[in-house]
Amino acid sequence: MAEVVKERVQSIAHSINAEMKDTIPDEFIMPVEDQPILTTFKGPIPEIPTVDLSEPDQEKRVGSIVQAAKEWGFFQVVNHKIPVELIRKLKNVGEEFFELPQEDKEVYARPLGATSIEGYGSKISKGAKSWVDHLFHRIWPPSTINYQFWPKNPPSYREVNEEYGKYVKEVGDEILKSLSLGLELEESRMKEAVGGEEIEYMMKINYYPPCPRPDLALGVQPHTDLSSLTILVPNDVPGLQVFHHNHWIDVQYIPNALVIHIGDQAQSVLHRTTVNKSKVRMSWPVFLEPPAEFVVGPIPELLTQDNPPKFKTKLFKDYAYCKLNKIPQ
């Protein structure tokens, strides 16, 4: 049985638009302290770091990544070797899926009671609801893929996502390697610490329909990612914000760049998503997560008497369960 919801956000938005209303259901109105109209930074926008992965000087490249990770936990990368045409195709097949009739999308709905987050669905949370529908499925390694949740329409969806999985893995490897070298560890150490070759790459497509009250709603509420890294492709409609120095800062759109978030397994960063009054915003984050049974914790080589562990060592599935259920770690 599929996930039970009264109505998807895309359908709600379509009905509101058809009736030319300027209101949204009360359950989507954020508390005053989270409303973007009041909390988005209004001054000159600080420049979120951009790293050129084609920089031939490894020391300079590593230094740029480490500085960005340390100061922001959030940066963009260009010249990442993922073909521009492949990113275009990735966006196209995702857009085509969300343009399908509702009953066709529901075929891929997350099963009721499933322990995995894979499948099509809507964000169900306590308090105000998020203005977003989504599709989750793993894209790497091949042994973890469940094609039950990969749309068969458009027909090229599988081919495009399989190819993207191979390329995005290379980007993930490069970022983790740079973080290792920046910490003066063996270049493979950070990757080994978060799952090694068993790291699971979870694709999520976020679909944020036009919202008549973008001043009151959020696409995704403030959160950090469970992952070690998140590698995100946005469309050209701004909306992603990062919390930096007690301000919500807009992430500027750079064509064909990838947005990198440092996740909980390294150094989490708070972020959220706003919505647009007239345009659809979409994003394609890929979460690099340890396998469920993998033990995560502080890297022993970084611990000293003056730098004791700040976090417990535990199975990743236990960490995720505690976080999702708001149980102290």
JSON list of N, CA and C in Angstrom, two decimals, residues 101-146:
[
{"chain": "A", "resi": 101, "resn": "PRO", "atom": "N", "xyz": [0.59, 12.98, -15.24]},
{"chain": "A", "resi": 101, "resn": "PRO", "atom": "CA", "xyz": [-0.66, 12.98, -14.47]},
{"chain": "A", "resi": 101, "resn": "PRO", "atom": "C", "xyz": [-0.41, 12.43, -13.07]},
{"chain": "A", "resi": 102, "resn": "GLN", "atom": "N", "xyz": [-1.18, 12.92, -12.10]},
{"chain": "A", "resi": 102, "resn": "GLN", "atom": "CA", "xyz": [-0.95, 12.55, -10.71]},
{"chain": "A", "resi": 102, "resn": "GLN", "atom": "C", "xyz": [-0.98, 11.03, -10.50]},
{"chain": "A", "resi": 103, "resn": "GLU", "atom": "N", "xyz": [-1.92, 10.37, -11.14]},
{"chain": "A", "resi": 103, "resn": "GLU", "atom": "CA", "xyz": [-2.03, 8.91, -10.94]},
{"chain": "A", "resi": 103, "resn": "GLU", "atom": "C", "xyz": [-0.79, 8.17, -11.44]},
{"chain": "A", "resi": 104, "resn": "ASP", "atom": "N", "xyz": [-0.11, 8.72, -12.45]},
{"chain": "A", "resi": 104, "resn": "ASP", "atom": "CA", "xyz": [1.11, 8.09, -12.95]},
{"chain": "A", "resi": 104, "resn": "ASP", "atom": "C", "xyz": [2.26, 8.25, -11.97]},
{"chain": "A", "resi": 105, "resn": "LYS", "atom": "N", "xyz": [2.31, 9.39, -11.29]},
{"chain": "A", "resi": 105, "resn": "LYS", "atom": "CA", "xyz": [3.35, 9.60, -10.27]},
{"chain": "A", "resi": 105, "resn": "LYS", "atom": "C", "xyz": [3.10, 8.72, -9.05]},
{"chain": "A", "resi": 106, "resn": "GLU", "atom": "N", "xyz": [1.85, 8.54, -8.70]},
{"chain": "A", "resi": 106, "resn": "GLU", "atom": "CA", "xyz": [1.53, 7.76, -7.50]},
{"chain": "A", "resi": 106, "resn": "GLU", "atom": "C", "xyz": [1.96, 6.30, -7.60]},
{"chain": "A", "resi": 107, "resn": "VAL", "atom": "N", "xyz": [2.20, 5.81, -8.81]},
{"chain": "A", "resi": 107, "resn": "VAL", "atom": "CA", "xyz": [2.70, 4.44, -8.99]},
{"chain": "A", "resi": 107, "resn": "VAL", "atom": "C", "xyz": [4.01, 4.25, -8.23]},
{"chain": "A", "resi": 108, "resn": "TYR", "atom": "N", "xyz": [4.76, 5.33, -8.07]},
{"chain": "A", "resi": 108, "resn": "TYR", "atom": "CA", "xyz": [6.09, 5.26, -7.43]},
{"chain": "A", "resi": 108, "resn": "TYR", "atom": "C", "xyz": [6.06, 5.76, -5.99]},
{"chain": "A", "resi": 109, "resn": "ALA", "atom": "N", "xyz": [4.87, 5.89, -5.41]},
{"chain": "A", "resi": 109, "resn": "ALA", "atom": "CA", "xyz": [4.75, 6.41, -4.05]},
{"chain": "A", "resi": 109, "resn": "ALA", "atom": "C", "xyz": [5.45, 5.51, -3.05]},
{"chain": "A", "resi": 110, "resn": "ARG", "atom": "N", "xyz": [6.02, 6.14, -2.03]},
{"chain": "A", "resi": 110, "resn": "ARG", "atom": "CA", "xyz": [6.66, 5.39, -0.95]},
{"chain": "A", "resi": 110, "resn": "ARG", "atom": "C", "xyz": [5.62, 4.50, -0.28]},
{"chain": "A", "resi": 111, "resn": "PRO", "atom": "N", "xyz": [5.92, 3.20, -0.13]},
{"chain": "A", "resi": 111, "resn": "PRO", "atom": "CA", "xyz": [4.94, 2.29, 0.48]},
{"chain": "A", "resi": 111, "resn": "PRO", "atom": "C", "xyz": [4.64, 2.67, 1.92]},
{"chain": "A", "resi": 112, "resn": "LEU", "atom": "N", "xyz": [3.39, 2.50, 2.32]},
{"chain": "A", "resi": 112, "resn": "LEU", "atom": "CA", "xyz": [2.97, 2.80, 3.68]},
{"chain": "A", "resi": 112, "resn": "LEU", "atom": "C", "xyz": [3.73, 1.91, 4.67]},
{"chain": "A", "resi": 113, "resn": "GLY", "atom": "N", "xyz": [4.32, 2.51, 5.67]},
{"chain": "A", "resi": 113, "resn": "GLY", "atom": "CA", "xyz": [5.04, 1.75, 6.69]},
{"chain": "A", "resi": 113, "resn": "GLY", "atom": "C", "xyz": [6.45, 1.35, 6.31]},
{"chain": "A", "resi": 114, "resn": "ALA", "atom": "N", "xyz": [6.92, 1.78, 5.14]},
{"chain": "A", "resi": 114, "resn": "ALA", "atom": "CA", "xyz": [8.27, 1.42, 4.70]},
{"chain": "A", "resi": 114, "resn": "ALA", "atom": "C", "xyz": [9.32, 2.05, 5.61]},
{"chain": "A", "resi": 115, "resn": "THR", "atom": "N", "xyz": [10.41, 1.32, 5.86]},
{"chain": "A", "resi": 115, "resn": "THR", "atom": "CA", "xyz": [11.50, 1.87, 6.66]},
{"chain": "A", "resi": 115, "resn": "THR", "atom": "C", "xyz": [12.42, 2.75, 5.81]},
{"chain": "A", "resi": 116, "resn": "SER", "atom": "N", "xyz": [12.45, 2.50, 4.50]},
{"chain": "A", "resi": 116, "resn": "SER", "atom": "CA", "xyz": [13.25, 3.31, 3.59]},
{"chain": "A", "resi": 116, "resn": "SER", "atom": "C", "xyz": [12.48, 4.55, 3.18]},
{"chain": "A", "resi": 117, "resn": "ILE", "atom": "N", "xyz": [13.22, 5.62, 2.87]},
{"chain": "A", "resi": 117, "resn": "ILE", "atom": "CA", "xyz": [12.57, 6.85, 2.40]},
{"chain": "A", "resi": 117, "resn": "ILE", "atom": "C", "xyz": [12.35, 6.84, 0.90]},
{"chain": "A", "resi": 118, "resn": "GLU", "atom": "N", "xyz": [12.77, 5.79, 0.21]},
{"chain": "A", "resi": 118, "resn": "GLU", "atom": "CA", "xyz": [12.67, 5.76, -1.25]},
{"chain": "A", "resi": 118, "resn": "GLU", "atom": "C", "xyz": [11.22, 5.83, -1.72]},
{"chain": "A", "resi": 119, "resn": "GLY", "atom": "N", "xyz": [11.04, 6.54, -2.83]},
{"chain": "A", "resi": 119, "resn": "GLY", "atom": "CA", "xyz": [9.72, 6.65, -3.43]},
{"chain": "A", "resi": 119, "resn": "GLY", "atom": "C", "xyz": [9.26, 8.09, -3.56]},
{"chain": "A", "resi": 120, "resn": "TYR", "atom": "N", "xyz": [8.12, 8.24, -4.23]},
{"chain": "A", "resi": 120, "resn": "TYR", "atom": "CA", "xyz": [7.50, 9.55, -4.45]},
{"chain": "A", "resi": 120, "resn": "TYR", "atom": "C", "xyz": [6.68, 9.92, -3.22]},
{"chain": "A", "resi": 121, "resn": "GLY", "atom": "N", "xyz": [6.69, 11.19, -2.83]},
{"chain": "A", "resi": 121, "resn": "GLY", "atom": "CA", "xyz": [5.91, 11.57, -1.66]},
{"chain": "A", "resi": 121, "resn": "GLY", "atom": "C", "xyz": [5.91, 13.05, -1.41]},
{"chain": "A", "resi": 122, "resn": "SER", "atom": "N", "xyz": [5.39, 13.42, -0.25]},
{"chain": "A", "resi": 122, "resn": "SER", "atom": "CA", "xyz": [5.33, 14.80, 0.21]},
{"chain": "A", "resi": 122, "resn": "SER", "atom": "C", "xyz": [5.90, 14.84, 1.61]},
{"chain": "A", "resi": 123, "resn": "LYS", "atom": "N", "xyz": [6.49, 15.97, 1.97]},
{"chain": "A", "resi": 123, "resn": "LYS", "atom": "CA", "xyz": [7.09, 16.11, 3.29]},
{"chain": "A", "resi": 123, "resn": "LYS", "atom": "C", "xyz": [6.00, 16.20, 4.34]},
{"chain": "A", "resi": 124, "resn": "ILE", "atom": "N", "xyz": [5.98, 15.20, 5.23]},
{"chain": "A", "resi": 124, "resn": "ILE", "atom": "CA", "xyz": [5.01, 15.20, 6.32]},
{"chain": "A", "resi": 124, "resn": "ILE", "atom": "C", "xyz": [5.78, 15.44, 7.61]},
{"chain": "A", "resi": 125, "resn": "SER", "atom": "N", "xyz": [5.53, 16.56, 8.27]},
{"chain": "A", "resi": 125, "resn": "SER", "atom": "CA", "xyz": [6.28, 16.87, 9.48]},
{"chain": "A", "resi": 125, "resn": "SER", "atom": "C", "xyz": [5.35, 17.49, 10.51]},
{"chain": "A", "resi": 126, "resn": "LYS", "atom": "N", "xyz": [5.81, 17.49, 11.74]},
{"chain": "A", "resi": 126, "resn": "LYS", "atom": "CA", "xyz": [5.04, 18.13, 12.80]},
{"chain": "A", "resi": 126, "resn": "LYS", "atom": "C", "xyz": [5.09, 19.64, 12.60]},
{"chain": "A", "resi": 127, "resn": "GLY", "atom": "N", "xyz": [4.00, 20.31, 12.98]},
{"chain": "A", "resi": 127, "resn": "GLY", "atom": "CA", "xyz": [3.96, 21.75, 12.79]},
{"chain": "A", "resi": 127, "resn": "GLY", "atom": "C", "xyz": [3.60, 22.10, 11.36]},
{"chain": "A", "resi": 128, "resn": "ALA", "atom": "N", "xyz": [4.10, 23.24, 10.90]},
{"chain": "A", "resi": 128, "resn": "ALA", "atom": "CA", "xyz": [3.79, 23.70, 9.55]},
{"chain": "A", "resi": 128, "resn": "ALA", "atom": "C", "xyz": [4.37, 22.76, 8.50]},
{"chain": "A", "resi": 129, "resn": "LYS", "atom": "N", "xyz": [3.62, 22.57, 7.41]},
{"chain": "A", "resi": 129, "resn": "LYS", "atom": "CA", "xyz": [4.06, 21.68, 6.34]},
{"chain": "A", "resi": 129, "resn": "LYS", "atom": "C", "xyz": [4.96, 22.40, 5.35]},
{"chain": "A", "resi": 130, "resn": "SER", "atom": "N", "xyz": [5.81, 21.62, 4.69]},
{"chain": "A", "resi": 130, "resn": "SER", "atom": "CA", "xyz": [6.71, 22.18, 3.68]},
{"chain": "A", "resi": 130, "resn": "SER", "atom": "C", "xyz": [6.03, 22.18, 2.31]},
{"chain": "A", "resi": 131, "resn": "TRP", "atom": "N", "xyz": [6.30, 23.22, 1.53]},
{"chain": "A", "resi": 131, "resn": "TRP", "atom": "CA", "xyz": [5.68, 23.38, 0.20]},
{"chain": "A", "resi": 131, "resn": "TRP", "atom": "C", "xyz": [6.53, 22.64, -0.84]},
{"chain": "A", "resi": 132, "resn": "VAL", "atom": "N", "xyz": [6.47, 21.29, -0.81]},
{"chain": "A", "resi": 132, "resn": "VAL", "atom": "CA", "xyz": [7.33, 20.50, -1.69]},
{"chain": "A", "resi": 132, "resn": "VAL", "atom": "C", "xyz": [6.80, 19.07, -1.82]},
{"chain": "A", "resi": 133, "resn": "ASP", "atom": "N", "xyz": [6.95, 18.52, -3.02]},
{"chain": "A", "resi": 133, "resn": "ASP", "atom": "CA", "xyz": [6.83, 17.07, -3.26]},
{"chain": "A", "resi": 133, "resn": "ASP", "atom": "C", "xyz": [8.20, 16.57, -3.66]},
{"chain": "A", "resi": 134, "resn": "HIS", "atom": "N", "xyz": [8.42, 15.26, -3.56]},
{"chain": "A", "resi": 134, "resn": "HIS", "atom": "CA", "xyz": [9.76, 14.75, -3.85]},
{"chain": "A", "resi": 134, "resn": "HIS", "atom": "C", "xyz": [9.73, 13.32, -4.37]},
{"chain": "A", "resi": 135, "resn": "LEU", "atom": "N", "xyz": [10.88, 12.91, -4.90]},
{"chain": "A", "resi": 135, "resn": "LEU", "atom": "CA", "xyz": [11.11, 11.53, -5.31]},
{"chain": "A", "resi": 135, "resn": "LEU", "atom": "C", "xyz": [12.51, 11.14, -4.83]},
{"chain": "A", "resi": 136, "resn": "PHE", "atom": "N", "xyz": [12.58, 10.07, -4.04]},
{"chain": "A", "resi": 136, "resn": "PHE", "atom": "CA", "xyz": [13.86, 9.55, -3.54]},
{"chain": "A", "resi": 136, "resn": "PHE", "atom": "C", "xyz": [14.17, 8.21, -4.21]},
{"chain": "A", "resi": 137, "resn": "HIS", "atom": "N", "xyz": [15.42, 7.98, -4.59]},
{"chain": "A", "resi": 137, "resn": "HIS", "atom": "CA", "xyz": [15.87, 6.63, -4.93]},
{"chain": "A", "resi": 137, "resn": "HIS", "atom": "C", "xyz": [17.40, 6.62, -4.98]},
{"chain": "A", "resi": 138, "resn": "ARG", "atom": "N", "xyz": [17.99, 5.48, -4.67]},
{"chain": "A", "resi": 138, "resn": "ARG", "atom": "CA", "xyz": [19.45, 5.35, -4.71]},
{"chain": "A", "resi": 138, "resn": "ARG", "atom": "C", "xyz": [19.93, 5.24, -6.16]},
{"chain": "A", "resi": 139, "resn": "ILE", "atom": "N", "xyz": [21.12, 5.82, -6.41]},
{"chain": "A", "resi": 139, "resn": "ILE", "atom": "CA", "xyz": [21.70, 5.74, -7.76]},
{"chain": "A", "resi": 139, "resn": "ILE", "atom": "C", "xyz": [23.08, 5.08, -7.77]},
{"chain": "A", "resi": 140, "resn": "TRP", "atom": "N", "xyz": [23.65, 4.82, -6.57]},
{"chain": "A", "resi": 140, "resn": "TRP", "atom": "CA", "xyz": [24.97, 4.18, -6.48]},
{"chain": "A", "resi": 140, "resn": "TRP", "atom": "C", "xyz": [25.17, 3.68, -5.06]},
{"chain": "A", "resi": 141, "resn": "PRO", "atom": "N", "xyz": [25.86, 2.53, -4.85]},
{"chain": "A", "resi": 141, "resn": "PRO", "atom": "CA", "xyz": [26.38, 1.60, -5.86]},
{"chain": "A", "resi": 141, "resn": "PRO", "atom": "C", "xyz": [25.25, 0.76, -6.46]},
{"chain": "A", "resi": 142, "resn": "PRO", "atom": "N", "xyz": [25.53, 0.12, -7.60]},
{"chain": "A", "resi": 142, "resn": "PRO", "atom": "CA", "xyz": [24.48, -0.63, -8.30]},
{"chain": "A", "resi": 142, "resn": "PRO", "atom": "C", "xyz": [23.78, -1.67, -7.42]},
{"chain": "A", "resi": 143, "resn": "SER", "atom": "N", "xyz": [24.50, -2.25, -6.46]},
{"chain": "A", "resi": 143, "resn": "SER", "atom": "CA", "xyz": [23.91, -3.30, -5.61]},
{"chain": "A", "resi": 143, "resn": "SER", "atom": "C", "xyz": [22.81, -2.77, -4.69]},
{"chain": "A", "resi": 144, "resn": "THR", "atom": "N", "xyz": [22.75, -1.43, -4.49]},
{"chain": "A", "resi": 144, "resn": "THR", "atom": "CA", "xyz": [21.74, -0.86, -3.59]},
{"chain": "A", "resi": 144, "resn": "THR", "atom": "C", "xyz": [20.52, -0.32, -4.33]},
{"chain": "A", "resi": 145, "resn": "ILE", "atom": "N", "xyz": [20.57, -0.32, -5.66]},
{"chain": "A", "resi": 145, "resn": "ILE", "atom": "CA", "xyz": [19.50, 0.30, -6.44]},
{"chain": "A", "resi": 145, "resn": "ILE", "atom": "C", "xyz": [18.24, -0.56, -6.45]},
{"chain": "A", "resi": 146, "resn": "ASN", "atom": "N", "xyz": [17.11, 0.09, -6.20]},
{"chain": "A", "resi": 146, "resn": "ASN", "atom": "CA", "xyz": [15.81, -0.56, -6.29]},
{"chain": "A", "resi": 146, "resn": "ASN", "atom": "C", "xyz": [15.03, 0.14, -7.41]}
]
